[in-house]
Amino acid sequence: MSNDAMQAQFAAAQARAAAAVGCERAVLPSGLTVLCRTMPGYSSVHAIYATAFGSIHRAFTLDGKPVALPAGTAHFLEHKMCETPQGDSFSFYAKTGASANAFTSYDRTCYLFSATQKIDENLDILLGMVGKPWFTKATIAKEQGIIGQEIKMYDDSPDWRLLNALFRCLYREHPLNDDIAGTVESIAQLTPQLLYSCTRAFYAPSNMVLSVAGRITLDQAVAACKRNGLYRKRAAHEVVWDIPAEDGPIPQHEAYFQMPVNKPCFGVAYREPAADPRDLKRRLLLDMVSDLVVGGLTGLYRKLYDGGLVNPEFSGDFIAVRGACAVAFTGESDTPRQVADMLQAEIERIRREGVDPEVFTLVKNQMYGQLLGDVEGVEDAAEEAAAACLRGCSLADEIAALAELTVDDANALLRTALREENRAYVQIDPQESAS
């Protein structure tokens, strides 16, 4: 089949797929967006209640008053929102038989549950917990000790330390420099007043999305919002925040340190211009580029893997938040510097000769399959819809944008992306034993 025929077949398939991943949507008078993908034949429901507030939100104005937050505030608030005057919300879920969790990333905080029964009751727990913040000095002090132990656990993770070190090399001022959980010293600065400022600013319904999937209807989800005071229109606080993109040379090109690891861990990351969240084409290309260079379908990957230079976990990743964008490659190797040099040489070769059209089509189809796979399960269907909504688009938008990408688009991107002058290299060596 010719490349043109493959592209035509792909375009037809994506049109059907875009319709298949669509979900019902309602924006309530309060500003809350509710998404529902009713999935006949499924016995479970997955719900996620998410806010566009993460670790990078460190400074903002609330009704004209400046607020500065210590590192780790969003993650700390995630923990505290799960606590109510009547007890920990997870104990409530245990009584209904639901499985619940919460997590904080660089740009969002999410609260979620999966259940096969008592769906309305579980929705009330979820929406009531997040909608009624409760903080005291005593409960904050208790949580500071608990999270302090979690921070020490992150400090023992080579993968996490590696990624943070790469960000510190790439950025001088951006909050990506700081761990999502912060430090013991930073979270010690938190007060009830600061946490209440965060909830007023970022836990407003207009900054949040409720996404549900499975054996549930949109009317059922909206009814839960009404029961929990999230339907009616309310006066909005004025919130202003931004993170300027950094220009000029990266602060540091290399960093080395030791940890108790079996073999060297390394990372190569490239700082790219901050991505406009509305520019789906560029975001998808940057997400694709690591697979075009060293994904499992490329010649370089076979050369590295067959030569025993990397393990199967060697891979690339793409990170994009307000004011920052980076492509990173991480893994383990006995010869990490050699792998980094081979990676850069392959990038330069592709820049000169162009992306292999066959590899591009295979990678594009692979991404397409991943997007579709994400909506086949109840959990992924709800969570991916919420994530896309917080990015200002839908899964159907992303599938449509992916269908339009061509190998010429990839070549145009690589003419300016992954430049050596914007590259940082970090290496973690095995810790030397004390003699």
PDB file of C-alpha atoms in Angstrom, residues 101 176 268 283 286 296:
ATOM      1  CA  ASN A 101      -6.986   7.789  45.156  1.00  0.00           C
ATOM      2  CA  LEU A 176       9.831  22.831  37.532  1.00  0.00           C
ATOM      3  CA  VAL A 268      19.501  13.835  28.227  1.00  0.00           C
ATOM      4  CA  ARG A 283       2.471  19.360  21.082  1.00  0.00           C
ATOM      5  CA  LEU A 286       7.076  17.011  20.316  1.00  0.00           C
ATOM      6  CA  GLY A 296      11.452   0.722  19.427  1.00  0.00           C
TER       7      GLY A 296
END
